[in-house]
Amino acid sequence: MMFYDNYMKQCIKLAKKGAGKTAPNPLVGCVVLDKDGKILSTGYHHRYGENHAERDALLKLKNGEEAGGVLIVNLEPCSHYGKTPPCADLIIERKLKRVVIGCCDTNPKVNGHGIEKLKNAGIEVITGVLEKECRNLNEVFFTNIEKKRPFVVLKTASTLDGKIATENGNSKWITSEKSRNYAKKLRSKYDAILTSSQTVIADNPQMMHKTKIILDTNLRTDFNSKIYKTGKIILAAGETIQKPKIIPANVMIMQCKTVCGKISLIELLQRLYEYGITSIFVECGGMLGGSFIKQNLADKIYHFTAPKILNDNNGKSCFSGDKIDRISDCKNYEFETVKKIGDDIMLVYKKYYLN
């Protein structure tokens, strides 16, 4: 119902205030109207373990003026006990007449049960208001729940002809300092950053982040490399590799199965999700980036493009993969946004299944 679109947009705006603080819970905002359509209260999920958005909004009201009113929320209210009691129960207790929901919660603990509980209590329920926007708001949460793995973001920086380095590996600098600083800010939105041993050996990057993942099948990287100096390091190695006798205190080796001599990305992501990592920002070369694309494991891509043309067939590409004969075999993504940063542009695109 278009009448509620603006209120749902407000819910989304409120929900974003909790960004980076609610994982593994979703981002949720809530607006409460009285019978005449006047806003009585708003709320959002501030951080994991604290009140959900509906409870945050309703507990601000003391005189029962919300009775017979409308509650608008971007995600289906929970119906189970967790860190807090069920929001559906509180909505029923407060005698609201109608609940307007952006999208359903596919978490098996909810998954329609919240809606069912509300309807059984005689509350009118409207669903699907700005559904696409509401699902995209919680792209990390839905990927976790539905794919049982972290949300994976690839970051690339290339010339206009799609090159990330010369044939001999020179890549400094393709994009501007403004773009590089913007990319550093993007990293902070995600639980961990991931790169390959090849990138560590070739570029010796520091990659400032609290959690860093290095794919190093045969443990080729040197613990004296800059990347090991800060943060927690998860070192993904082959399952048969012998661990070194001395391992730095901030390093954990996670041994995984290999496929054709490479770490199984699917198993690694499952292991990382079980470890508690909900989202990963990948910065790597074309081979690893291409592997994420080929296996349909890249959920979103931040693609920085500089107004430069290398014009060299032997230059290294963003995504290196198999020989493909038909355009119909392309991996399909949807453009989300475009942004100009200095002289560069940043394209953001994502997989269709998030819609």
Short mmCIF file of C-alpha atoms in Angstrom, two decimals:
data_model
loop_
_atom_site.label_atom_id
_atom_site.label_comp_id
_atom_site.label_asym_id
_atom_site.label_seq_id
_atom_site.Cartn_x
_atom_site.Cartn_y
_atom_site.Cartn_z
CA MET A 1 0.00 0.00 0.00
CA MET A 2 1.58 3.25 -1.18
CA PHE A 3 0.12 5.14 1.79
CA TYR A 4 2.73 3.46 4.00
CA ASP A 5 5.75 3.87 1.68
CA ASN A 6 7.08 7.02 3.35
CA TYR A 7 6.70 5.50 6.81
CA MET A 8 8.58 2.41 5.61
CA LYS A 9 11.35 4.64 4.25
CA GLN A 10 11.54 6.16 7.72
CA CYS A 11 11.84 2.65 9.21
CA ILE A 12 14.75 1.91 6.87
CA LYS A 13 16.44 5.19 7.80
CA LEU A 14 16.01 4.41 11.51
CA ALA A 15 17.29 0.87 11.04
CA LYS A 16 20.55 2.11 9.49
CA LYS A 17 21.41 3.81 12.78
CA GLY A 18 22.27 0.35 14.11
CA ALA A 19 24.64 -0.47 11.24
CA GLY A 20 27.70 -2.38 12.42
CA LYS A 21 26.26 -3.00 15.90
CA THR A 22 23.44 -5.53 15.54
CA ALA A 23 25.10 -8.59 13.89
CA PRO A 24 24.18 -11.38 13.76
CA ASN A 25 20.75 -9.75 14.16
CA PRO A 26 19.22 -7.72 11.31
CA LEU A 27 18.81 -3.95 11.01
CA VAL A 28 15.26 -3.00 11.98
CA GLY A 29 13.40 0.29 12.40
CA CYS A 30 9.84 0.89 13.58
CA VAL A 31 7.22 3.66 13.45
CA VAL A 32 4.02 3.67 15.57
CA LEU A 33 0.95 5.67 14.50
CA ASP A 34 -2.19 6.48 16.49
CA LYS A 35 -5.69 5.86 15.07
CA ASP A 36 -5.59 9.17 13.22
CA GLY A 37 -2.26 8.46 11.52
CA LYS A 38 -0.16 10.69 13.74
CA ILE A 39 3.34 9.44 14.62
CA LEU A 40 3.44 8.55 18.30
CA SER A 41 6.83 6.89 18.58
CA THR A 42 9.79 5.53 16.62
CA GLY A 43 12.46 3.02 17.49
CA TYR A 44 15.24 0.87 16.11
CA HIS A 45 17.44 -2.06 17.12
CA HIS A 46 20.44 -0.26 18.64
CA ARG A 47 22.79 -3.19 19.12
CA TYR A 48 22.86 -6.96 19.53
CA GLY A 49 21.31 -8.11 22.79
CA GLU A 50 19.27 -4.94 23.31
CA ASN A 51 15.57 -4.31 22.59
CA HIS A 52 14.31 -4.97 19.09
CA ALA A 53 12.89 -2.01 17.15
CA GLU A 54 9.24 -2.72 17.99
CA ARG A 55 9.97 -2.99 21.70
CA ASP A 56 12.18 0.11 21.57
CA ALA A 57 9.31 2.11 20.04
CA LEU A 58 6.44 0.71 22.12
CA LEU A 59 8.11 0.95 25.52
CA LYS A 60 8.41 4.72 25.04
CA LEU A 61 4.60 4.89 25.21
CA LYS A 62 3.03 4.77 28.66
CA ASN A 63 -0.63 5.84 28.33
CA GLY A 64 -2.02 3.29 25.90
CA GLU A 65 -2.51 5.89 23.14
CA GLU A 66 -1.20 3.34 20.61
CA ALA A 67 -4.26 1.09 21.10
CA GLY A 68 -6.14 0.83 17.81
CA GLY A 69 -3.18 2.32 15.97
CA VAL A 70 -0.70 1.07 13.37
CA LEU A 71 2.82 -0.31 13.78
CA ILE A 72 5.13 -0.17 10.74
CA VAL A 73 8.33 -2.21 10.67
CA ASN A 74 10.73 -3.24 7.90
CA LEU A 75 11.02 -6.87 9.05
CA GLU A 76 8.48 -9.38 10.37
CA PRO A 77 8.23 -9.16 14.19
CA CYS A 78 9.83 -12.06 16.03
CA SER A 79 7.62 -14.68 17.70
CA HIS A 80 10.20 -16.49 19.85
CA TYR A 81 12.25 -15.85 22.97
CA GLY A 82 15.87 -14.88 22.38
CA LYS A 83 17.85 -12.15 24.09
CA THR A 84 14.48 -10.39 24.48
CA PRO A 85 10.81 -11.59 24.61
CA PRO A 86 8.77 -11.92 21.38
CA CYS A 87 7.89 -8.60 19.77
CA ALA A 88 4.66 -10.10 18.40
CA ASP A 89 3.44 -10.68 21.97
CA LEU A 90 4.08 -7.05 22.94
CA ILE A 91 2.25 -5.79 19.82
CA ILE A 92 -0.77 -7.91 20.75
CA GLU A 93 -0.59 -6.76 24.37
CA ARG A 94 -0.59 -3.10 23.27
CA LYS A 95 -3.80 -3.66 21.25
CA LEU A 96 -2.61 -2.33 17.92
CA LYS A 97 -5.13 -2.66 15.10
CA ARG A 98 -2.78 -3.08 12.16
CA VAL A 99 0.85 -4.08 11.52
CA VAL A 100 2.57 -3.11 8.25
CA ILE A 101 5.64 -5.20 7.36
CA GLY A 102 8.31 -4.58 4.75
CA CYS A 103 9.49 -8.17 4.28
CA CYS A 104 9.15 -11.54 5.94
CA ASP A 105 11.89 -12.93 8.17
CA THR A 106 13.21 -16.17 6.62
CA ASN A 107 14.95 -17.15 9.84
CA PRO A 108 13.42 -20.60 10.64
CA LYS A 109 12.71 -19.36 14.18
CA VAL A 110 10.34 -16.74 12.71
CA ASN A 111 9.52 -17.43 9.03
CA GLY A 112 5.85 -16.46 9.08
CA HIS A 113 5.16 -17.39 12.70
CA GLY A 114 5.20 -13.75 13.79
CA ILE A 115 2.63 -12.84 11.12
CA GLU A 116 0.51 -15.87 12.00
CA LYS A 117 0.52 -14.99 15.70
CA LEU A 118 -0.59 -11.41 14.94
CA LYS A 119 -3.39 -12.55 12.63
CA ASN A 120 -4.61 -15.11 15.15
CA ALA A 121 -4.93 -12.27 17.65
CA GLY A 122 -7.22 -10.39 15.26
CA ILE A 123 -4.61 -7.87 14.06
CA GLU A 124 -4.69 -6.87 10.40
CA VAL A 125 -1.31 -7.57 8.76
CA ILE A 126 -0.09 -5.92 5.54
CA THR A 127 3.14 -7.27 4.03
CA GLY A 128 5.44 -6.46 1.11
CA VAL A 129 5.64 -2.67 1.49
CA LEU A 130 8.94 -1.63 -0.18
CA GLU A 131 9.90 -5.30 0.05
CA LYS A 132 12.92 -5.07 -2.25
CA GLU A 133 14.39 -2.13 -0.33
CA CYS A 134 13.77 -3.89 2.97
CA ARG A 135 15.48 -7.09 1.84
CA ASN A 136 18.44 -5.18 0.46
CA LEU A 137 18.81 -3.33 3.76
CA ASN A 138 19.48 -6.69 5.40
CA GLU A 139 21.45 -8.33 2.59
CA VAL A 140 24.03 -9.64 5.08
CA PHE A 141 21.38 -11.12 7.40
CA PHE A 142 19.42 -12.82 4.60
CA THR A 143 22.56 -14.29 3.04
CA ASN A 144 23.60 -15.67 6.45
CA ILE A 145 20.18 -17.22 7.06
CA GLU A 146 19.50 -18.53 3.56
CA LYS A 147 23.00 -19.49 2.38
CA LYS A 148 24.53 -20.45 5.77
CA ARG A 149 27.67 -18.49 4.96
CA PRO A 150 29.01 -14.94 5.26
CA PHE A 151 27.96 -12.20 2.86
CA VAL A 152 30.84 -11.78 0.39
CA VAL A 153 31.86 -8.43 -1.11
CA LEU A 154 34.55 -8.11 -3.78
CA LYS A 155 36.42 -4.83 -4.21
CA THR A 156 38.22 -4.25 -7.50
CA ALA A 157 40.13 -1.30 -8.98
CA SER A 158 40.81 -1.29 -12.69
CA THR A 159 41.57 0.72 -15.80
CA LEU A 160 38.81 1.36 -18.34
CA ASP A 161 39.86 -1.80 -20.17
CA GLY A 162 39.47 -3.89 -17.00
CA LYS A 163 43.14 -4.26 -16.04
CA ILE A 164 44.30 -4.33 -12.42
CA ALA A 165 48.04 -4.57 -13.10
CA THR A 166 50.64 -4.80 -15.82
CA GLU A 167 51.97 -8.18 -16.92
CA ASN A 168 54.81 -7.92 -14.38
CA GLY A 169 52.38 -7.13 -11.56
CA ASN A 170 52.81 -3.36 -11.25
CA SER A 171 49.55 -1.83 -9.97
CA LYS A 172 50.44 1.30 -8.00
CA TRP A 173 48.42 3.29 -8.41
CA ILE A 174 45.50 2.69 -10.77
CA THR A 175 42.90 4.70 -8.87
CA SER A 176 43.23 7.98 -7.01
CA GLU A 177 44.05 8.50 -3.35
CA LYS A 178 40.43 9.57 -2.80
CA SER A 179 39.21 6.21 -4.10
CA ARG A 180 41.71 4.31 -1.98
CA ASN A 181 40.62 6.19 1.14
CA TYR A 182 36.96 5.56 0.31
CA ALA A 183 37.69 1.84 -0.05
CA LYS A 184 39.27 1.84 3.41
CA LYS A 185 36.01 3.22 4.82
CA LEU A 186 34.07 0.49 3.05
CA ARG A 187 36.17 -2.18 4.77
CA SER A 188 34.98 -1.04 8.17
CA LYS A 189 31.38 -2.04 7.34
CA TYR A 190 32.29 -5.74 7.23
CA ASP A 191 33.38 -8.27 9.84
CA ALA A 192 36.60 -9.28 8.10
CA ILE A 193 38.76 -8.63 5.07
CA LEU A 194 40.14 -11.44 2.94
CA THR A 195 43.08 -11.65 0.57
CA SER A 196 45.37 -14.23 -1.01
CA SER A 197 48.92 -15.27 -0.27
CA GLN A 198 49.81 -14.04 -3.77
CA THR A 199 48.68 -10.51 -2.88
CA VAL A 200 50.57 -10.61 0.43
CA ILE A 201 53.78 -11.77 -1.26
CA ALA A 202 53.53 -9.40 -4.25
CA ASP A 203 52.33 -6.22 -2.51
CA ASN A 204 53.08 -6.70 1.20
CA PRO A 205 49.93 -4.74 2.18
CA GLN A 206 49.08 -3.84 5.76
CA MET A 207 45.26 -3.91 5.40
CA MET A 208 44.16 -2.35 8.66
CA HIS A 209 41.19 -4.27 10.10
CA LYS A 210 40.31 -6.07 13.31
CA THR A 211 40.03 -9.44 11.50
CA LYS A 212 41.98 -10.47 8.41
CA ILE A 213 41.74 -13.73 6.46
CA ILE A 214 44.61 -14.91 4.27
CA LEU A 215 44.18 -17.79 1.83
CA ASP A 216 47.56 -19.49 1.95
CA THR A 217 47.17 -23.12 0.90
CA ASN A 218 50.81 -24.07 1.39
CA LEU A 219 51.69 -21.49 4.09
CA ARG A 220 54.01 -19.49 1.83
CA THR A 221 53.58 -16.10 3.50
CA ASP A 222 56.10 -14.71 5.96
CA PHE A 223 54.85 -13.91 9.48
CA ASN A 224 57.04 -10.78 9.27
CA SER A 225 54.84 -9.37 6.48
CA LYS A 226 53.02 -6.11 7.30
CA ILE A 227 49.59 -7.76 7.25
CA TYR A 228 50.49 -9.86 10.31
CA LYS A 229 51.45 -6.85 12.44
CA THR A 230 47.92 -5.85 13.48
CA GLY A 231 44.52 -7.45 14.06
CA LYS A 232 43.47 -11.07 14.34
CA ILE A 233 44.64 -13.25 11.45
CA ILE A 234 42.78 -16.32 10.22
CA LEU A 235 45.21 -18.21 8.02
CA ALA A 236 43.36 -20.62 5.71
CA ALA A 237 45.66 -23.51 4.78
CA GLY A 238 45.32 -26.91 3.13
CA GLU A 239 44.12 -29.73 5.36
CA THR A 240 47.32 -31.77 4.90
CA ILE A 241 49.82 -28.98 5.43
CA GLN A 242 52.05 -29.25 8.48
CA LYS A 243 51.60 -26.34 10.85
CA PRO A 244 54.72 -24.34 11.75
CA LYS A 245 56.08 -24.90 15.25
CA ILE A 246 55.94 -21.21 16.13
CA ILE A 247 52.75 -19.29 15.34
CA PRO A 248 52.22 -15.64 16.33
CA ALA A 249 49.65 -15.12 19.11
CA ASN A 250 47.30 -13.22 16.79
CA VAL A 251 47.25 -15.98 14.14
CA MET A 252 44.79 -18.88 13.94
CA ILE A 253 45.32 -21.52 11.26
CA MET A 254 42.08 -22.85 9.77
CA GLN A 255 42.79 -25.96 7.71
CA CYS A 256 40.37 -26.69 4.86
CA LYS A 257 39.93 -29.17 2.04
CA THR A 258 41.57 -28.30 -1.25
CA VAL A 259 40.22 -28.60 -4.79
CA CYS A 260 42.84 -28.76 -7.57
CA GLY A 261 45.43 -27.49 -5.12
CA LYS A 262 43.33 -24.49 -4.00
CA ILE A 263 41.41 -23.90 -0.75
CA SER A 264 37.76 -24.93 -1.11
CA LEU A 265 36.03 -21.54 -0.93
CA ILE A 266 32.67 -23.09 -0.09
CA GLU A 267 34.08 -25.01 2.88
CA LEU A 268 36.09 -22.00 4.03
CA LEU A 269 33.02 -19.75 4.00
CA GLN A 270 31.01 -22.33 5.93
CA ARG A 271 33.78 -22.61 8.52
CA LEU A 272 34.07 -18.84 8.83
CA TYR A 273 30.28 -18.54 9.31
CA GLU A 274 30.38 -21.18 12.05
CA TYR A 275 33.21 -19.15 13.61
CA GLY A 276 30.88 -16.15 13.76
CA ILE A 277 31.91 -14.08 10.74
CA THR A 278 28.82 -12.71 8.97
CA SER A 279 30.42 -10.60 6.22
CA ILE A 280 33.71 -10.51 4.31
CA PHE A 281 35.36 -7.79 2.22
CA VAL A 282 37.61 -9.40 -0.40
CA GLU A 283 40.62 -7.59 -1.88
CA CYS A 284 42.67 -9.83 -4.12
CA GLY A 285 43.98 -10.53 -7.60
CA GLY A 286 42.07 -11.70 -10.64
CA MET A 287 42.47 -15.44 -10.04
CA LEU A 288 40.86 -15.50 -6.60
CA GLY A 289 38.29 -12.87 -7.59
CA GLY A 290 37.43 -14.97 -10.63
CA SER A 291 36.98 -18.04 -8.43
CA PHE A 292 34.45 -16.25 -6.23
CA ILE A 293 32.55 -15.19 -9.37
CA LYS A 294 32.70 -18.64 -10.98
CA GLN A 295 31.31 -20.33 -7.87
CA ASN A 296 28.52 -17.76 -7.44
CA LEU A 297 29.95 -16.69 -4.08
CA ALA A 298 30.29 -12.95 -4.73
CA ASP A 299 27.16 -11.23 -3.43
CA LYS A 300 28.20 -7.63 -4.09
CA ILE A 301 31.01 -5.93 -6.00
CA TYR A 302 32.50 -2.47 -5.46
CA HIS A 303 34.18 -1.78 -8.78
CA PHE A 304 36.42 1.29 -8.92
CA THR A 305 37.37 2.40 -12.43
CA ALA A 306 40.04 4.96 -13.28
CA PRO A 307 39.98 6.97 -16.55
CA LYS A 308 43.05 5.13 -17.83
CA ILE A 309 43.57 2.53 -20.56
CA LEU A 310 46.47 0.10 -20.23
CA ASN A 311 45.98 -1.18 -23.80
CA ASP A 312 47.97 -4.35 -23.17
CA ASN A 313 46.52 -7.80 -23.81
CA ASN A 314 48.93 -9.28 -21.29
CA GLY A 315 47.86 -6.99 -18.46
CA LYS A 316 46.18 -8.68 -15.51
CA SER A 317 42.39 -8.64 -15.41
CA CYS A 318 39.89 -8.08 -12.60
CA PHE A 319 38.45 -11.56 -12.90
CA SER A 320 40.34 -14.45 -14.42
CA GLY A 321 38.40 -17.60 -15.18
CA ASP A 322 37.72 -20.33 -17.69
CA LYS A 323 37.37 -20.07 -21.46
CA ILE A 324 33.76 -19.10 -22.22
CA ASP A 325 32.21 -19.41 -25.68
CA ARG A 326 28.73 -17.94 -25.12
CA ILE A 327 27.59 -14.61 -23.73
CA SER A 328 24.62 -16.47 -22.23
CA ASP A 329 27.10 -18.07 -19.79
CA CYS A 330 27.89 -14.72 -18.18
CA LYS A 331 27.38 -14.36 -14.43
CA ASN A 332 24.53 -11.88 -14.07
CA TYR A 333 24.55 -8.98 -11.63
CA GLU A 334 22.31 -5.97 -11.12
CA PHE A 335 23.60 -2.41 -10.88
CA GLU A 336 22.82 -0.84 -7.52
CA THR A 337 24.56 2.56 -7.48
CA VAL A 338 27.19 4.62 -9.25
CA LYS A 339 29.33 7.25 -7.53
CA LYS A 340 32.02 9.62 -8.79
CA ILE A 341 35.03 9.79 -6.47
CA GLY A 342 37.61 12.30 -7.62
CA ASP A 343 38.47 11.40 -11.22
CA ASP A 344 37.29 7.80 -10.74
CA ILE A 345 33.87 6.18 -10.66
CA MET A 346 32.64 3.43 -8.37
CA LEU A 347 30.02 1.00 -9.63
CA VAL A 348 28.21 -1.15 -7.09
CA TYR A 349 26.45 -4.27 -8.31
CA LYS A 350 24.98 -7.35 -6.68
CA LYS A 351 23.58 -10.80 -7.36
CA TYR A 352 19.96 -11.13 -8.45
CA TYR A 353 19.07 -13.55 -5.66
CA LEU A 354 19.12 -10.72 -3.10
CA ASN A 355 15.94 -9.26 -4.59
#
